[in-house]
CSV table of C-alpha atoms and ligand atoms in Angstrom, one decimal:
chain,number,residue,atom,x,y,z
L,1,MET,CA,-13.2,10.9,19.0
L,2,ARG,CA,-12.0,8.0,16.9
L,3,HIS,CA,-12.5,4.3,17.2
L,4,LEU,CA,-10.5,1.5,15.7
L,5,ILE,CA,-12.9,-1.2,14.4
L,6,ASP,CA,-11.4,-2.2,11.1
L,7,PRO,CA,-7.7,-2.0,10.0
L,8,MET,CA,-8.8,0.2,7.1
L,9,ASP,CA,-9.9,2.8,9.6
L,10,LEU,CA,-6.2,3.8,9.7
L,11,THR,CA,-4.5,5.5,6.8
L,12,VAL,CA,-1.2,4.2,5.5
L,13,GLN,CA,0.5,7.3,6.9
L,14,GLU,CA,-1.1,6.7,10.3
L,15,ILE,CA,0.1,3.1,10.3
L,16,ASP,CA,3.6,4.3,9.3
L,17,GLU,CA,3.5,6.7,12.2
L,18,LEU,CA,2.4,4.0,14.7
L,19,LEU,CA,5.1,1.7,13.6
L,20,GLU,CA,7.7,4.4,13.9
L,21,LEU,CA,6.4,5.3,17.4
L,22,ALA,CA,6.4,1.6,18.4
L,23,ASP,CA,10.1,1.4,17.3
L,24,ASP,CA,10.9,4.5,19.4
L,25,ILE,CA,9.1,3.0,22.4
L,26,ILE,CA,11.2,-0.2,22.0
L,27,GLU,CA,14.4,1.9,22.0
L,28,ASN,CA,13.5,4.3,24.7
L,29,LYS,CA,11.1,2.6,27.1
L,30,GLU,CA,11.8,4.8,30.1
L,31,LYS,CA,10.8,7.9,28.2
L,32,TYR,CA,7.3,6.7,27.9
L,33,SER,CA,6.8,5.3,31.4
L,34,LYS,CA,4.5,8.2,32.6
L,35,VAL,CA,2.8,9.5,29.5
L,36,CYS,CA,-0.6,8.0,30.5
L,37,ASP,CA,-0.4,9.0,34.1
L,38,GLY,CA,-4.0,9.3,35.4
L,39,LYS,CA,-5.6,7.5,32.4
L,40,LYS,CA,-7.6,4.3,32.5
L,41,LEU,CA,-7.9,1.5,29.9
L,42,ALA,CA,-10.9,-0.9,30.2
L,43,THR,CA,-10.5,-4.4,28.7
L,44,LEU,CA,-13.9,-5.9,28.0
L,45,PHE,CA,-13.3,-9.5,26.8
L,46,PHE,CA,-16.4,-11.5,26.1
L,47,GLU,CA,-14.2,-14.2,24.5
L,48,PRO,CA,-11.0,-15.8,25.7
L,49,SER,CA,-7.6,-14.2,25.2
L,50,THR,CA,-4.1,-14.4,26.5
L,51,ARG,CA,-2.0,-12.1,24.3
L,52,THR,CA,-4.4,-9.4,23.3
L,53,ARG,CA,-5.9,-8.7,26.7
L,54,LEU,CA,-2.7,-9.0,28.7
L,55,SER,CA,-0.6,-7.1,26.2
L,56,PHE,CA,-3.1,-4.3,26.2
L,57,GLU,CA,-3.0,-4.2,30.0
L,58,ALA,CA,0.8,-4.4,30.1
L,59,ALA,CA,0.9,-1.7,27.5
L,60,MET,CA,-1.2,0.7,29.6
L,61,MET,CA,0.8,-0.1,32.7
L,62,GLU,CA,4.1,0.6,31.0
L,63,LEU,CA,2.7,3.9,29.9
L,64,GLY,CA,2.0,4.8,33.5
L,65,GLY,CA,-1.8,4.3,33.3
L,66,ASN,CA,-4.2,2.0,35.0
L,67,VAL,CA,-6.4,-0.9,33.8
L,68,LEU,CA,-9.8,-2.3,34.7
L,69,GLY,CA,-12.1,-4.8,33.0
L,70,PHE,CA,-13.2,-8.4,32.7
L,71,SER,CA,-11.9,-11.4,31.0
L,72,SER,CA,-15.1,-13.4,30.3
L,73,SER,CA,-18.8,-12.6,29.8
L,74,ASP,CA,-19.5,-14.8,32.8
L,75,SER,CA,-17.9,-12.3,35.1
L,76,SER,CA,-19.8,-9.3,33.8
L,77,SER,CA,-23.5,-8.3,33.9
L,78,SER,CA,-23.7,-9.7,30.3
L,79,ALA,CA,-24.4,-13.0,32.1
L,80,LYS,CA,-27.6,-11.3,33.5
L,81,GLY,CA,-28.7,-10.3,30.1
L,82,GLU,CA,-27.2,-6.8,29.8
L,83,SER,CA,-26.7,-5.6,26.2
L,84,VAL,CA,-23.2,-4.8,24.8
L,85,SER,CA,-24.5,-1.2,24.1
L,86,ASP,CA,-25.5,-0.7,27.8
L,87,THR,CA,-22.2,-2.3,29.1
L,88,VAL,CA,-20.1,0.0,27.0
L,89,LYS,CA,-22.2,3.1,27.7
L,90,VAL,CA,-21.6,2.5,31.4
L,91,VAL,CA,-17.9,1.5,31.2
L,92,SER,CA,-17.2,4.6,29.2
L,93,CYS,CA,-18.1,6.5,32.3
L,94,TYR,CA,-15.2,4.8,34.1
L,95,ALA,CA,-12.5,4.5,31.5
L,96,ASP,CA,-10.7,6.8,29.0
L,97,ILE,CA,-10.3,4.1,26.4
L,98,ILE,CA,-11.8,0.6,25.8
L,99,ALA,CA,-10.4,-2.5,24.2
L,100,MET,CA,-13.2,-5.0,23.5
L,101,ARG,CA,-13.3,-8.5,22.1
L,102,HIS,CA,-16.6,-10.2,21.3
L,103,PRO,CA,-17.5,-13.5,19.5
L,104,LYS,CA,-20.1,-11.7,17.4
L,105,GLU,CA,-19.0,-9.9,14.2
L,106,GLY,CA,-19.8,-6.2,14.4
L,107,ALA,CA,-20.2,-6.0,18.2
L,108,PRO,CA,-17.4,-3.5,18.7
L,109,PHE,CA,-18.9,-1.3,15.9
L,110,LEU,CA,-22.2,-1.4,17.7
L,111,ALA,CA,-20.4,-0.5,20.9
L,112,SER,CA,-18.7,2.4,19.3
L,113,LEU,CA,-22.1,4.0,18.5
L,114,LYS,CA,-22.9,4.2,22.2
L,115,SER,CA,-19.5,4.8,23.8
L,116,ASP,CA,-18.3,8.1,25.2
L,117,SER,CA,-14.7,6.7,25.1
L,118,PRO,CA,-12.7,5.4,22.1
L,119,ILE,CA,-13.3,1.8,21.3
L,120,ILE,CA,-10.6,-0.5,20.0
L,121,ASN,CA,-11.8,-3.8,18.4
L,122,ALA,CA,-9.7,-6.5,20.0
L,123,GLY,CA,-11.2,-9.2,17.7
L,124,ASP,CA,-14.8,-9.7,16.6
L,125,GLY,CA,-15.8,-13.2,15.7
L,126,GLY,CA,-14.3,-14.3,12.4
L,127,HIS,CA,-14.3,-10.7,11.1
L,128,ASN,CA,-11.4,-8.4,12.1
L,129,HIS,CA,-8.5,-8.0,14.5
L,130,PRO,CA,-6.9,-4.7,13.7
L,131,THR,CA,-4.4,-4.6,16.6
L,132,GLN,CA,-3.1,-8.0,15.6
L,133,THR,CA,-2.7,-6.5,12.2
L,134,LEU,CA,-0.6,-3.7,13.6
L,135,THR,CA,1.4,-6.3,15.5
L,136,ASP,CA,1.9,-8.3,12.3
L,137,LEU,CA,2.9,-5.2,10.3
L,138,LEU,CA,5.4,-4.1,13.0
L,139,THR,CA,6.9,-7.6,12.9
L,140,ILE,CA,7.2,-7.8,9.1
L,141,HIS,CA,8.7,-4.3,9.1
L,142,ARG,CA,11.2,-5.1,11.8
L,143,GLU,CA,12.2,-8.4,10.2
L,144,LYS,CA,12.2,-7.4,6.5
L,145,LYS,CA,12.7,-3.6,6.7
L,146,ARG,CA,9.8,-3.2,4.3
L,147,LEU,CA,6.0,-3.9,3.9
L,148,GLY,CA,5.9,-3.9,0.1
L,149,ASN,CA,7.8,-6.1,-2.3
L,150,ILE,CA,7.2,-9.3,-0.4
L,151,THR,CA,5.7,-12.7,-1.2
L,152,ILE,CA,3.6,-13.8,1.7
L,153,GLY,CA,1.9,-17.2,2.2
L,154,PHE,CA,-1.1,-17.4,4.4
L,155,CYS,CA,-1.6,-20.9,5.6
L,156,GLY,CA,-4.4,-22.8,7.4
L,157,ASP,CA,-7.8,-21.5,8.3
L,158,LEU,CA,-8.3,-18.6,5.9
L,159,LYS,CA,-12.0,-18.8,6.2
L,160,PHE,CA,-12.5,-18.1,9.9
L,161,GLY,CA,-9.1,-16.5,10.8
L,162,ARG,CA,-9.8,-12.9,11.5
L,163,THR,CA,-6.1,-12.1,11.7
L,164,VAL,CA,-5.8,-13.2,8.1
L,165,HIS,CA,-8.7,-11.2,7.0
L,166,SER,CA,-7.4,-8.0,8.6
L,167,LEU,CA,-3.8,-8.5,7.4
L,168,VAL,CA,-4.9,-9.2,3.8
L,169,LYS,CA,-6.8,-5.9,3.8
L,170,ALA,CA,-4.0,-3.9,5.3
L,171,LEU,CA,-1.3,-5.3,3.0
L,172,SER,CA,-3.4,-4.5,-0.1
L,173,ARG,CA,-2.3,-0.9,0.3
L,174,TYR,CA,1.4,-1.6,-0.1
L,175,GLU,CA,3.2,-2.1,-3.5
L,176,ASN,CA,4.0,-5.4,-5.0
L,177,VAL,CA,2.7,-7.8,-2.3
L,178,ASN,CA,2.4,-11.3,-3.8
L,179,TYR,CA,-0.3,-13.3,-2.0
L,180,ILE,CA,-0.2,-17.1,-1.8
L,181,MET,CA,-3.2,-18.6,0.0
L,182,ILE,CA,-2.6,-22.1,1.3
L,183,SER,CA,-5.7,-23.9,2.6
L,184,PRO,CA,-8.0,-26.8,2.0
L,185,GLN,CA,-11.0,-25.9,-0.1
L,186,GLU,CA,-13.3,-25.8,2.9
L,187,LEU,CA,-11.1,-23.1,4.6
L,188,GLU,CA,-10.4,-20.8,1.7
L,189,ILE,CA,-10.6,-17.0,2.2
L,190,PRO,CA,-14.2,-15.8,2.2
L,191,GLN,CA,-15.6,-14.6,-1.2
L,192,TYR,CA,-16.4,-11.2,0.2
L,193,LEU,CA,-12.7,-10.6,0.8
L,194,VAL,CA,-11.8,-11.8,-2.7
L,195,GLU,CA,-14.3,-9.3,-4.1
L,196,GLU,CA,-13.6,-6.4,-1.7
L,197,VAL,CA,-9.8,-6.7,-1.7
L,198,PHE,CA,-8.3,-8.8,-4.5
L,199,GLU,CA,-10.8,-8.0,-7.3
L,200,LYS,CA,-11.5,-4.4,-6.3
L,201,GLU,CA,-7.8,-3.6,-6.1
L,202,ASN,CA,-6.9,-5.7,-9.1
L,203,ILE,CA,-4.6,-7.9,-7.1
L,204,THR,CA,-3.7,-11.3,-8.4
L,205,TYR,CA,-3.2,-14.2,-5.9
L,206,GLN,CA,-2.5,-17.9,-6.0
L,207,GLN,CA,-4.6,-20.4,-4.2
L,208,VAL,CA,-2.7,-23.7,-3.4
L,209,ARG,CA,-3.3,-26.7,-1.2
L,210,THR,CA,0.2,-27.5,0.1
L,211,ILE,CA,3.1,-25.6,1.7
L,212,ASP,CA,5.6,-27.8,-0.2
L,213,GLU,CA,4.7,-26.4,-3.6
L,214,VAL,CA,5.4,-22.8,-2.7
L,215,ILE,CA,7.7,-22.7,0.3
L,216,GLU,CA,10.8,-21.7,-1.7
L,217,GLN,CA,9.0,-18.6,-3.0
L,218,LEU,CA,8.1,-17.1,0.4
L,219,ASP,CA,9.5,-14.1,2.2
L,220,VAL,CA,6.9,-14.4,5.0
L,221,LEU,CA,4.9,-17.5,6.0
L,222,TYR,CA,1.8,-16.6,8.1
L,223,MET,CA,0.7,-19.8,9.8
L,224,THR,CA,-2.7,-20.0,11.5
L,225,ARG,CA,-4.6,-22.5,13.6
L,226,VAL,CA,-7.9,-24.1,12.6
L,227,GLN,CA,-10.4,-22.1,14.6
L,228,LYS,CA,-12.3,-24.8,16.4
L,229,GLU,CA,-14.7,-22.3,18.1
L,230,ARG,CA,-16.1,-21.2,14.8
L,231,PHE,CA,-17.0,-24.6,13.4
L,232,PHE,CA,-20.6,-25.7,13.3
L,233,ASN,CA,-19.7,-29.4,13.8
L,234,GLU,CA,-16.9,-31.2,15.5
L,235,ALA,CA,-16.4,-33.8,12.7
L,236,ASP,CA,-15.4,-31.1,10.2
L,237,TYR,CA,-12.9,-29.6,12.7
L,238,VAL,CA,-11.4,-33.0,13.5
L,239,ARG,CA,-11.1,-33.8,9.7
L,240,LEU,CA,-9.3,-30.5,9.0
L,241,LYS,CA,-7.4,-29.6,12.1
L,242,ASP,CA,-4.1,-31.3,11.2
L,243,THR,CA,-4.0,-30.4,7.5
L,244,TYR,CA,-0.8,-28.4,7.9
L,245,ILE,CA,2.0,-29.0,10.3
L,246,LEU,CA,5.1,-27.0,9.7
L,247,ASP,CA,8.2,-28.9,10.8
L,248,MET,CA,11.9,-28.7,10.0
L,249,PRO,CA,11.7,-31.1,7.0
L,250,LYS,CA,9.0,-28.7,5.5
L,251,LEU,CA,11.5,-25.8,5.8
L,252,LYS,CA,14.2,-27.6,3.8
L,253,ASN,CA,13.6,-25.6,0.7
L,254,ALA,CA,12.7,-22.3,2.4
L,255,LYS,CA,14.7,-19.1,2.0
L,256,GLU,CA,17.3,-18.5,4.7
L,257,ASP,CA,15.7,-15.2,5.5
L,258,LEU,CA,12.1,-16.5,5.6
L,259,SER,CA,10.1,-14.9,8.5
L,260,ILE,CA,7.6,-17.3,10.1
L,261,LEU,CA,4.7,-15.5,11.7
L,262,HIS,CA,1.8,-16.9,13.7
L,263,PRO,CA,-0.7,-14.7,15.7
L,264,LEU,CA,-0.9,-17.5,18.3
L,265,PRO,CA,-2.2,-19.4,20.1
L,266,ARG,CA,-0.6,-22.4,18.4
L,267,VAL,CA,-2.2,-25.8,18.6
L,268,ASN,CA,0.0,-28.1,16.6
L,269,GLU,CA,0.3,-26.5,13.2
L,270,ILE,CA,4.0,-25.5,14.0
L,271,ALA,CA,6.1,-28.2,15.5
L,272,VAL,CA,7.9,-27.1,18.6
L,273,GLU,CA,11.3,-28.0,17.0
L,274,VAL,CA,10.8,-24.9,14.7
L,275,ASP,CA,10.8,-22.5,17.7
L,276,ASP,CA,14.6,-22.6,17.8
L,277,ASP,CA,15.0,-21.8,14.2
L,278,PRO,CA,16.0,-18.1,13.7
L,279,ARG,CA,13.3,-17.8,11.1
L,280,ALA,CA,10.6,-18.4,13.8
L,281,CYS,CA,9.3,-14.9,14.6
L,282,TYR,CA,6.1,-15.7,16.5
L,283,PHE,CA,7.2,-15.1,20.0
L,284,ARG,CA,9.0,-11.9,19.1
L,285,GLN,CA,5.7,-11.0,17.3
L,286,ALA,CA,3.8,-11.4,20.5
L,287,LEU,CA,6.2,-9.1,22.3
L,288,TYR,CA,5.9,-6.5,19.5
L,289,GLY,CA,2.1,-6.6,20.1
L,290,LYS,CA,2.6,-4.9,23.4
L,291,TYR,CA,4.7,-2.0,22.0
L,292,VAL,CA,2.4,-1.3,19.0
L,293,ARG,CA,-0.5,-1.3,21.4
L,294,MET,CA,1.4,1.3,23.6
L,295,ALA,CA,1.7,3.4,20.4
L,296,LEU,CA,-2.0,3.0,19.6
L,297,ILE,CA,-3.2,3.9,23.1
L,298,MET,CA,-1.1,7.1,22.9
L,299,LYS,CA,-2.4,8.0,19.5
L,300,MET,CA,-6.0,7.3,20.4
L,301,LEU,CA,-5.7,9.4,23.6
L,302,GLY,CA,-4.1,12.2,21.7
L,303,ILE,CA,-0.9,11.9,23.8
L,304,GLU,CA,2.2,13.5,22.1
L,305,LYS,CA,5.5,11.7,21.8
L,306,PRO,CA,7.7,12.9,24.8
L,307,GLN,CA,10.9,14.8,24.0
Y,1,CP,N1,-3.4,-13.4,18.7
Y,1,CP,C1,-4.4,-13.3,19.6
Y,1,CP,O1,-5.4,-12.7,19.4
Y,1,CP,O2,-4.2,-14.1,20.7
Y,1,CP,P1,-5.2,-14.1,22.0
Y,1,CP,O3,-6.4,-14.8,21.5
Y,1,CP,O4,-4.5,-14.9,23.0
Y,1,CP,O5,-5.5,-12.7,22.4
């Protein structure tokens, strides 16, 4: 039995296969509509979510399976003091596969040690979000037809943004990825990632403070919101929350084929006027999240691609 806790749990070949399977699901939805007949997915969300939980549930339903679960710790026995380990041990008696989000880093890993069903990390604190990474990779691949040979700007809260941490790791395995990290000093990418990814893999990266100084170089701009829920004090959040707002004037010097990604939810870091620009990919990206999760559920349940 395999779990997915960290994006690096998947090999490059497995990621390629998942993206290929997701592409085939997009093209041939009907063919997949019964492959998970009789299977159950549990979504255990101890932290709020719209896209991840609902796309996992829609994914399982579109594969012909069923879903159960909870969307907040308040509506589970965690509110009575039950441990994550006990919750997962029990839920794995009811479900064939479990997607779990938790505010504490490492909680899904702990759960995987006790579970009798595969665990998928659906986001743990400021740490990892591997299925968002699969979503991002599928989006970049569909938009650009490649994962290497790109210049990608990560903009916003690079300190607490788990989607950034996971995507930075995953892209480090592709050739010629040029990273430009755009953030205020207080929200720079954590030092452990600089050491584990950039220094270890001998990858050079730029650290800049404004979008304007790099926009014309970018093939992909990965915007993020400032993660209010991870700040220790409100004053710091208020001071930093509006550092970057992408609007049409900011895109004046951008490439015509720039791809603008955002894991969402958006607060105000992308002006609504940008949504109608063909370079805005973030709502397509949210849709692709469902298809890549369909592919992942199939892989983790050992379900073969139908003929
Ligand atoms: N991208 C993402 O994780 O969104 P949700 O928090 O809505 O699941």
